[in-house]
Short mmCIF file of C-alpha atoms and ligand atoms in Angstrom, two decimals:
data_model
loop_
_atom_site.label_atom_id
_atom_site.label_comp_id
_atom_site.label_asym_id
_atom_site.label_seq_id
_atom_site.Cartn_x
_atom_site.Cartn_y
_atom_site.Cartn_z
CA MET A 142 2.68 19.62 50.89
CA LYS A 143 1.11 16.25 50.16
CA LYS A 144 -0.67 17.62 47.28
CA LEU A 145 2.68 19.62 45.86
CA LEU A 146 4.69 16.56 45.77
CA SER A 147 1.62 13.94 43.77
CA LEU A 148 1.59 17.39 41.21
CA LEU A 149 5.35 17.03 40.87
CA LEU A 150 5.33 13.41 40.67
CA VAL A 151 2.65 13.47 37.48
CA MET A 152 4.66 16.27 36.14
CA ALA A 153 7.75 13.89 36.30
CA LEU A 154 5.75 11.06 34.79
CA LEU A 155 4.56 13.06 31.73
CA VAL A 156 8.00 14.33 30.62
CA THR A 157 9.26 10.91 31.09
CA ALA A 158 6.25 9.68 29.18
CA PHE A 159 6.72 12.25 26.46
CA ALA A 160 10.26 11.65 26.09
CA ALA A 161 9.44 8.34 25.24
CA CYS A 162 7.04 8.97 22.31
CA ALA A 163 9.44 11.46 20.79
CA LYS A 164 12.24 8.90 20.85
CA ALA A 165 9.88 6.50 19.09
CA ASP A 166 9.21 8.85 16.27
CA GLU A 167 13.10 9.68 15.57
CA PRO A 168 14.65 7.79 13.04
CA ALA A 169 17.25 5.75 15.19
CA ALA A 170 20.82 6.89 14.64
CA THR A 171 23.37 5.82 12.08
CA GLY A 172 22.93 1.81 11.67
CA ASP A 173 19.18 1.55 12.27
CA LYS A 174 18.59 4.19 9.75
CA GLU A 175 18.22 1.75 6.60
CA VAL A 176 15.85 -0.20 8.63
CA VAL A 177 13.62 2.91 9.33
CA LYS A 178 13.67 3.56 5.62
CA GLU A 179 12.87 -0.14 5.03
CA ASN A 180 9.78 -0.25 7.36
CA LYS A 181 8.48 2.84 5.45
CA GLY A 182 8.44 1.09 1.70
CA THR A 183 9.92 3.18 -1.25
CA ASP A 184 9.12 6.72 -1.02
CA ILE A 185 9.52 7.80 -4.72
CA GLY A 186 8.82 4.97 -7.72
CA ILE A 187 10.37 6.11 -10.91
CA VAL A 188 9.23 4.56 -14.11
CA LEU A 189 11.70 5.32 -17.81
CA PRO A 190 10.70 4.25 -21.08
CA THR A 191 13.48 2.08 -21.84
CA LYS A 192 17.31 0.80 -21.31
CA GLU A 193 18.09 0.76 -25.01
CA GLU A 194 18.84 4.36 -25.04
CA PRO A 195 21.74 6.35 -23.43
CA ARG A 196 19.50 8.77 -22.54
CA TRP A 197 17.40 6.95 -19.96
CA VAL A 198 20.18 4.94 -18.94
CA GLN A 199 21.65 8.29 -17.75
CA ASP A 200 18.48 9.44 -16.02
CA GLU A 201 18.48 6.58 -13.98
CA ALA A 202 22.11 7.11 -13.06
CA ARG A 203 21.63 10.32 -12.13
CA PHE A 204 18.30 9.98 -10.37
CA ASN A 205 20.37 7.31 -7.83
CA GLU A 206 23.18 10.00 -7.30
CA ALA A 207 20.36 12.41 -6.58
CA ILE A 208 18.67 10.38 -4.04
CA ASP A 209 21.67 9.01 -2.18
CA ALA A 210 22.18 12.21 -1.13
CA THR A 211 18.35 12.27 0.84
CA ASP A 212 16.78 10.26 3.44
CA TYR A 213 14.17 9.27 1.17
CA SER A 214 14.28 5.95 -0.60
CA VAL A 215 13.63 5.38 -4.56
CA GLU A 216 12.94 2.44 -7.26
CA VAL A 217 13.70 2.75 -10.73
CA LEU A 218 12.03 0.27 -13.20
CA PHE A 219 12.24 0.18 -16.95
CA SER A 220 9.35 -0.34 -19.45
CA GLN A 221 11.48 -1.69 -22.35
CA GLY A 222 9.39 0.33 -25.15
CA ASP A 223 6.10 -1.81 -23.77
CA SER A 224 3.31 -0.06 -22.17
CA ALA A 225 1.69 -3.05 -20.92
CA LYS A 226 5.01 -3.80 -19.23
CA GLU A 227 5.02 -0.11 -17.65
CA LYS A 228 1.37 -0.66 -16.13
CA GLN A 229 2.92 -3.58 -14.48
CA ASN A 230 5.93 -1.44 -12.98
CA VAL A 231 3.36 1.33 -11.91
CA ASP A 232 1.31 -1.77 -10.13
CA THR A 233 4.62 -3.02 -8.53
CA LEU A 234 5.63 0.22 -7.23
CA ILE A 235 2.15 1.08 -6.22
CA ALA A 236 2.26 -2.52 -3.72
CA LYS A 237 5.57 -1.11 -2.23
CA GLY A 238 3.82 1.75 -0.78
CA ILE A 239 5.36 4.61 -3.19
CA LYS A 240 3.70 8.22 -2.27
CA VAL A 241 5.17 9.77 -5.33
CA LEU A 242 5.41 8.32 -9.09
CA ILE A 243 7.50 9.90 -11.36
CA ILE A 244 7.01 8.82 -15.10
CA THR A 245 8.32 9.00 -18.51
CA PRO A 246 5.71 7.37 -20.69
CA GLN A 247 6.24 5.00 -23.37
CA ASP A 248 3.53 6.39 -24.87
CA GLY A 249 1.37 9.28 -23.59
CA ALA A 250 -2.01 8.61 -24.46
CA ALA A 251 -1.36 4.77 -23.16
CA ALA A 252 0.00 5.46 -19.81
CA ALA A 253 -2.88 7.20 -18.81
CA ALA A 254 -4.50 4.06 -17.38
CA ALA A 255 -1.26 3.51 -15.26
CA VAL A 256 -1.35 7.19 -13.64
CA LYS A 257 -5.28 6.70 -13.10
CA SER A 258 -4.49 3.51 -10.74
CA ALA A 259 -1.70 5.17 -9.06
CA LYS A 260 -3.91 8.31 -8.60
CA ALA A 261 -6.85 6.66 -7.41
CA GLU A 262 -4.28 5.59 -3.99
CA GLY A 263 -3.71 8.90 -3.48
CA ILE A 264 0.23 8.90 -5.11
CA THR A 265 1.45 12.49 -6.44
CA ILE A 266 1.87 12.02 -10.05
CA ILE A 267 5.13 14.06 -11.98
CA SER A 268 5.47 13.36 -15.46
CA TYR A 269 9.14 13.61 -16.41
CA ASP A 270 10.09 15.20 -19.53
CA ARG A 271 7.24 13.26 -21.61
CA LEU A 272 4.08 14.38 -20.81
CA VAL A 273 1.13 11.75 -19.79
CA THR A 274 -1.64 12.86 -22.04
CA ASP A 275 -5.64 12.39 -21.84
CA THR A 276 -5.95 12.01 -18.55
CA ASP A 277 -6.55 14.59 -15.47
CA ALA A 278 -4.38 12.40 -13.36
CA VAL A 279 -1.35 14.18 -13.74
CA ASP A 280 0.10 16.54 -10.67
CA TYR A 281 3.00 18.02 -12.23
CA TYR A 282 5.26 18.11 -15.20
CA VAL A 283 9.26 18.21 -15.03
CA THR A 284 10.22 18.78 -18.42
CA PHE A 285 13.18 20.60 -20.61
CA ASN A 286 11.51 23.03 -22.91
CA SER A 287 10.87 21.02 -25.99
CA VAL A 288 9.77 23.73 -28.30
CA SER A 289 13.23 25.34 -27.54
CA VAL A 290 14.95 22.29 -28.57
CA GLY A 291 13.23 22.35 -31.65
CA GLU A 292 13.91 25.61 -32.15
CA ALA A 293 17.60 25.19 -31.33
CA GLN A 294 17.89 22.45 -34.01
CA GLY A 295 16.26 24.68 -36.52
CA GLN A 296 17.86 27.59 -36.39
CA TYR A 297 21.13 26.01 -36.35
CA LEU A 298 20.36 24.75 -40.06
CA VAL A 299 19.04 28.40 -40.78
CA ASP A 300 22.32 29.35 -39.26
CA GLN A 301 24.49 27.51 -41.98
CA LEU A 302 22.70 29.16 -45.04
CA ASP A 303 25.02 31.18 -47.30
CA GLY A 304 22.56 33.13 -49.05
CA ALA A 305 21.73 30.34 -52.06
CA THR A 306 18.21 29.43 -52.47
CA GLY A 307 16.86 25.99 -53.54
CA GLN A 308 18.97 24.11 -50.63
CA ASN A 309 17.93 20.61 -49.75
CA LEU A 310 16.20 19.87 -47.09
CA TYR A 311 15.43 16.46 -45.05
CA LEU A 312 13.14 16.53 -42.23
CA TYR A 313 12.74 13.51 -39.63
CA ALA A 314 10.66 13.51 -36.15
CA GLY A 315 10.53 11.44 -33.27
CA ALA A 316 7.69 8.89 -32.16
CA ALA A 317 3.88 10.02 -32.88
CA THR A 318 3.13 8.12 -29.36
CA ASP A 319 5.38 10.80 -27.94
CA ASN A 320 3.99 14.33 -27.04
CA ASN A 321 7.61 15.55 -27.01
CA ALA A 322 8.10 14.70 -30.95
CA PHE A 323 5.14 17.08 -31.94
CA LEU A 324 6.71 19.83 -29.40
CA PHE A 325 10.43 19.47 -30.89
CA PHE A 326 8.81 19.63 -34.68
CA GLU A 327 6.69 22.79 -34.01
CA GLY A 328 9.88 24.21 -32.55
CA ALA A 329 11.90 23.46 -35.68
CA TRP A 330 8.98 24.51 -37.91
CA ASN A 331 9.02 27.92 -36.15
CA LYS A 332 12.63 28.56 -37.37
CA LEU A 333 12.23 26.50 -41.12
CA GLN A 334 8.72 27.26 -41.95
CA PRO A 335 9.54 30.83 -43.30
CA LEU A 336 12.62 29.65 -45.26
CA ILE A 337 10.99 26.74 -46.91
CA ALA A 338 7.85 29.17 -47.86
CA ASP A 339 10.26 31.57 -49.87
CA GLY A 340 12.41 28.71 -51.42
CA THR A 341 15.50 28.92 -49.57
CA PHE A 342 15.01 25.56 -48.57
CA VAL A 343 13.38 22.64 -50.65
CA VAL A 344 11.95 19.90 -48.63
CA MET A 345 13.19 16.53 -50.25
CA ASN A 346 10.93 14.00 -48.17
CA SER A 347 7.60 14.70 -47.15
CA SER A 348 4.69 16.04 -49.42
CA LYS A 349 2.77 16.86 -46.54
CA ALA A 350 5.28 19.28 -45.32
CA VAL A 351 5.49 21.02 -48.90
CA GLU A 352 1.47 21.19 -48.88
CA TYR A 353 1.60 23.07 -45.77
CA MET A 354 4.72 25.09 -46.48
CA ASP A 355 2.82 28.47 -46.51
CA LYS A 356 1.63 27.77 -42.53
CA ALA A 357 3.42 29.52 -40.22
CA VAL A 358 1.28 27.86 -37.14
CA LEU A 359 0.48 24.37 -37.68
CA THR A 360 -2.50 22.43 -36.16
CA ARG A 361 -1.98 18.99 -34.03
CA VAL A 362 -3.27 17.26 -36.92
CA GLU A 363 -1.14 19.03 -40.02
CA MET A 364 1.51 18.27 -37.97
CA GLY A 365 0.48 14.60 -37.42
CA ASP A 366 0.15 14.42 -41.12
CA ILE A 367 4.22 15.30 -41.77
CA ILE A 368 5.29 13.28 -38.69
CA GLU A 369 3.71 10.40 -39.96
CA GLN A 370 5.60 10.53 -43.15
CA ILE A 371 8.87 11.25 -41.44
CA THR A 372 8.96 9.68 -38.36
CA THR A 373 11.92 7.48 -36.83
CA ASP A 374 9.75 6.14 -34.05
CA TRP A 375 13.12 7.17 -32.22
CA THR A 376 14.59 3.96 -33.22
CA PRO A 377 17.73 4.25 -35.00
CA GLY A 378 16.81 1.29 -37.24
CA VAL A 379 13.88 3.05 -38.72
CA ALA A 380 15.81 6.44 -39.16
CA LYS A 381 18.42 4.13 -40.99
CA SER A 382 15.90 2.63 -43.52
CA LYS A 383 13.85 5.85 -44.01
CA ALA A 384 16.97 7.86 -44.92
CA GLU A 385 17.96 4.74 -47.20
CA SER A 386 14.75 5.26 -49.26
CA HIS A 387 14.77 9.11 -49.04
CA ILE A 388 18.25 8.96 -50.73
CA THR A 389 16.90 6.69 -53.26
CA ALA A 390 13.90 8.65 -53.97
CA ALA A 391 15.38 12.15 -53.83
CA PRO A 392 19.05 12.14 -54.18
CA PRO A 393 21.03 14.83 -52.31
CA THR A 394 23.07 17.24 -53.82
CA GLY A 395 25.80 19.74 -52.54
CA LYS A 396 24.88 21.30 -49.09
CA THR A 397 22.43 19.07 -47.47
CA PHE A 398 20.66 20.05 -44.50
CA VAL A 399 19.09 17.37 -42.42
CA LEU A 400 16.60 18.37 -39.16
CA ALA A 401 17.06 14.97 -36.80
CA PRO A 402 15.73 14.58 -33.89
CA ASN A 403 17.62 13.31 -31.71
CA ASP A 404 21.16 11.87 -30.93
CA GLY A 405 20.50 8.10 -31.62
CA THR A 406 18.46 8.53 -34.84
CA ALA A 407 20.99 11.21 -36.10
CA ARG A 408 23.95 9.29 -36.02
CA ALA A 409 21.67 6.42 -38.19
CA ILE A 410 21.27 9.04 -40.61
CA TYR A 411 24.34 10.73 -40.78
CA ASP A 412 25.69 7.24 -41.46
CA GLN A 413 23.33 7.01 -44.27
CA PHE A 414 23.87 9.93 -46.15
CA ALA A 415 27.72 9.89 -45.36
CA LYS A 416 27.69 7.23 -48.52
CA GLU A 417 27.01 9.72 -50.81
CA ASP A 418 29.81 11.03 -52.59
CA GLY A 419 30.54 14.88 -53.03
CA ILE A 420 27.80 16.04 -50.43
CA GLU A 421 28.09 18.34 -47.18
CA ILE A 422 25.92 17.31 -44.37
CA LEU A 423 24.78 19.66 -41.84
CA ILE A 424 22.59 17.31 -39.37
CA THR A 425 20.85 18.24 -35.69
CA GLY A 426 20.82 16.17 -32.87
CA GLN A 427 19.41 16.33 -29.33
CA ASP A 428 20.66 14.69 -25.98
CA ALA A 429 24.48 15.03 -25.87
CA GLU A 430 24.85 11.40 -25.76
CA ILE A 431 28.67 10.07 -25.32
CA GLN A 432 28.74 8.81 -28.91
CA SER A 433 27.30 11.89 -30.37
CA ILE A 434 29.66 14.20 -28.76
CA GLN A 435 32.36 11.98 -30.23
CA TYR A 436 30.62 12.60 -33.62
CA VAL A 437 30.60 16.47 -33.37
CA ILE A 438 34.34 16.59 -32.26
CA ASP A 439 35.10 14.59 -35.42
CA GLY A 440 33.14 17.07 -37.43
CA LYS A 441 30.23 14.24 -38.28
CA GLN A 442 27.28 15.14 -36.67
CA SER A 443 26.65 19.16 -36.88
CA MET A 444 25.16 20.07 -33.70
CA THR A 445 23.41 18.52 -30.47
CA VAL A 446 21.32 19.96 -27.82
CA LEU A 447 22.36 19.49 -23.99
CA LYS A 448 19.85 19.08 -22.01
CA ASP A 449 21.38 18.78 -18.73
CA VAL A 450 19.72 15.72 -17.04
CA ARG A 451 21.34 16.68 -13.79
CA ASP A 452 19.28 19.74 -13.59
CA LEU A 453 16.00 18.02 -14.36
CA VAL A 454 16.46 15.23 -12.11
CA LYS A 455 16.95 18.18 -9.51
CA GLY A 456 13.88 19.32 -10.49
CA ALA A 457 11.99 16.07 -10.37
CA ILE A 458 13.27 14.89 -7.03
CA GLY A 459 12.80 18.52 -5.55
CA THR A 460 9.10 18.48 -6.64
CA ALA A 461 9.06 15.07 -5.16
CA ILE A 462 10.61 15.85 -1.68
CA ASP A 463 8.29 19.21 -1.83
CA VAL A 464 4.96 16.82 -2.13
CA LEU A 465 6.68 14.32 0.95
CA GLU A 466 7.18 17.00 3.21
CA GLY A 467 3.97 18.79 2.44
CA LYS A 468 5.33 21.84 1.03
CA THR A 469 4.27 24.22 -2.17
CA VAL A 470 5.55 22.93 -5.47
CA GLU A 471 7.06 25.85 -7.40
CA THR A 472 6.08 25.97 -11.22
CA ASN A 473 7.15 28.36 -13.89
CA GLY A 474 4.72 26.90 -16.72
CA GLU A 475 1.89 24.55 -17.81
CA TYR A 476 1.35 22.38 -20.81
CA ASP A 477 -2.18 21.16 -22.02
CA ASN A 478 -2.25 17.44 -21.96
CA GLY A 479 -5.52 17.14 -24.30
CA VAL A 480 -7.61 17.09 -20.61
CA ILE A 481 -6.09 19.44 -18.28
CA LYS A 482 -3.62 22.31 -18.06
CA VAL A 483 -0.66 20.67 -16.15
CA PRO A 484 1.51 23.01 -13.77
CA ALA A 485 5.13 22.90 -14.98
CA LYS A 486 8.73 23.19 -14.45
CA ASP A 487 10.70 23.89 -17.57
CA THR A 488 14.36 23.81 -17.82
CA LYS A 489 16.59 25.12 -20.33
CA VAL A 490 18.72 23.62 -23.04
CA ILE A 491 22.04 24.49 -24.57
CA THR A 492 23.09 24.48 -28.08
CA VAL A 493 26.65 22.23 -28.54
CA THR A 494 28.86 22.28 -31.92
CA GLN A 495 32.34 21.91 -32.62
CA ASP A 496 32.83 25.31 -31.29
CA ASN A 497 31.67 24.99 -27.64
CA VAL A 498 32.12 21.15 -27.28
CA LYS A 499 34.61 21.61 -24.89
CA ALA A 500 33.34 24.26 -22.60
CA ALA A 501 29.75 23.04 -22.50
CA ILE A 502 30.32 19.39 -22.06
CA ILE A 503 33.94 18.52 -20.54
CA ASP A 504 34.69 21.74 -18.41
CA SER A 505 31.34 22.07 -17.51
CA GLY A 506 31.51 18.25 -15.86
CA TYR A 507 28.83 16.46 -17.74
CA TYR A 508 31.40 13.96 -18.87
CA GLU A 509 34.99 12.87 -18.22
CA ALA A 510 37.40 14.01 -21.40
CA SER A 511 38.71 10.29 -20.74
CA GLU A 512 35.21 9.60 -22.72
CA PHE A 513 36.52 11.15 -25.97
CA THR A 514 39.54 11.37 -28.52
CA GLY A 515 40.01 14.48 -30.08
CA VAL A 516 39.85 16.86 -27.39
CA GLU A 517 42.45 18.26 -25.56
C1 BGC B 770 13.14 13.07 -25.13
C2 BGC B 770 14.41 12.85 -25.95
C3 BGC B 770 14.86 11.19 -26.24
C4 BGC B 770 13.50 10.69 -27.04
C5 BGC B 770 14.00 9.25 -27.23
C6 BGC B 770 12.02 12.28 -26.05
O1 BGC B 770 10.92 12.24 -25.29
O2 BGC B 770 12.69 13.88 -24.61
O3 BGC B 770 15.25 13.57 -25.15
O4 BGC B 770 15.83 11.28 -27.11
O5 BGC B 770 12.08 10.96 -26.55
O6 BGC B 770 13.85 8.70 -26.60
#
């Protein structure tokens, strides 16, 4: 009997001890939750390229919305177009104890050093929208399908042809330090090249594009040769001055087709061409920036490509949480970054023109109707 009593006592003590342990591990209720988060430091660090473009400011806002719905903490820093600042941002986040880094590099190759030092600390690296190149220190790539963005732009221009040959075509591209600039151009070339080769389009502003016009598939070096001539550096000011000199060198006439790589540069290029009398401008874009949606509504910019940032953010945060919780990350493709094939999550895009702008942008809840004039 004595034995039984002491056994019961030991068991009772053990149960109490377990209960106390369990309580210490549990996040404390309500008000204490923030403290628990704070003690853990920052879980996910996000580094975006610049606050100067609405595209990335929107990504920040959508990240904050998405993370509010989870128990994890996140900090977003901007590199302001500067790789040194980007490296500093990554170091700051490493010091805060992040477990996952989500990064959109300013310059894909230059970011290799920053992600390498994060990787050395055991941090999982997710390249977001733009690929970090020339390193094996990238774990995942969450992106829109950038070749399909270029294909949507090229296809739009092809669809506006009316059977006539010798149509003016002006080509523009993104920054050569951004791997996406190559993917966008590759996609556009897939659609435009056959019609350049057969004389339907005449390229007005790139001797290299003319030199390679019979090549359906360009090497990276050949693409680089063309991009060097027509790059906007993703900067509206550069786009504007290039357009100005191209117009002077080879003035547009009649129906004028313009491949513009994104919305910021499209508006700058459009405004320049719009100064010419008697031409009809057909010009592409991408990002569905608010100002460009207004240009589409007003019949100025002809199209944009909606890359629904909500989906991309969901993909990136989902990947980060899977990593934090030790789950398997689902991917549906891979991208070669020059050193490794990075497992990727690819997201689809939508072409937006005056015909579907209301359905795709407003009815879908992407932006409020009150942001625009001329839509009912
Ligand atoms: C992004 C585009 C953006 C461009 C300029 C690209 O890498 O995919 O959405 O317009 O960079 O920032």
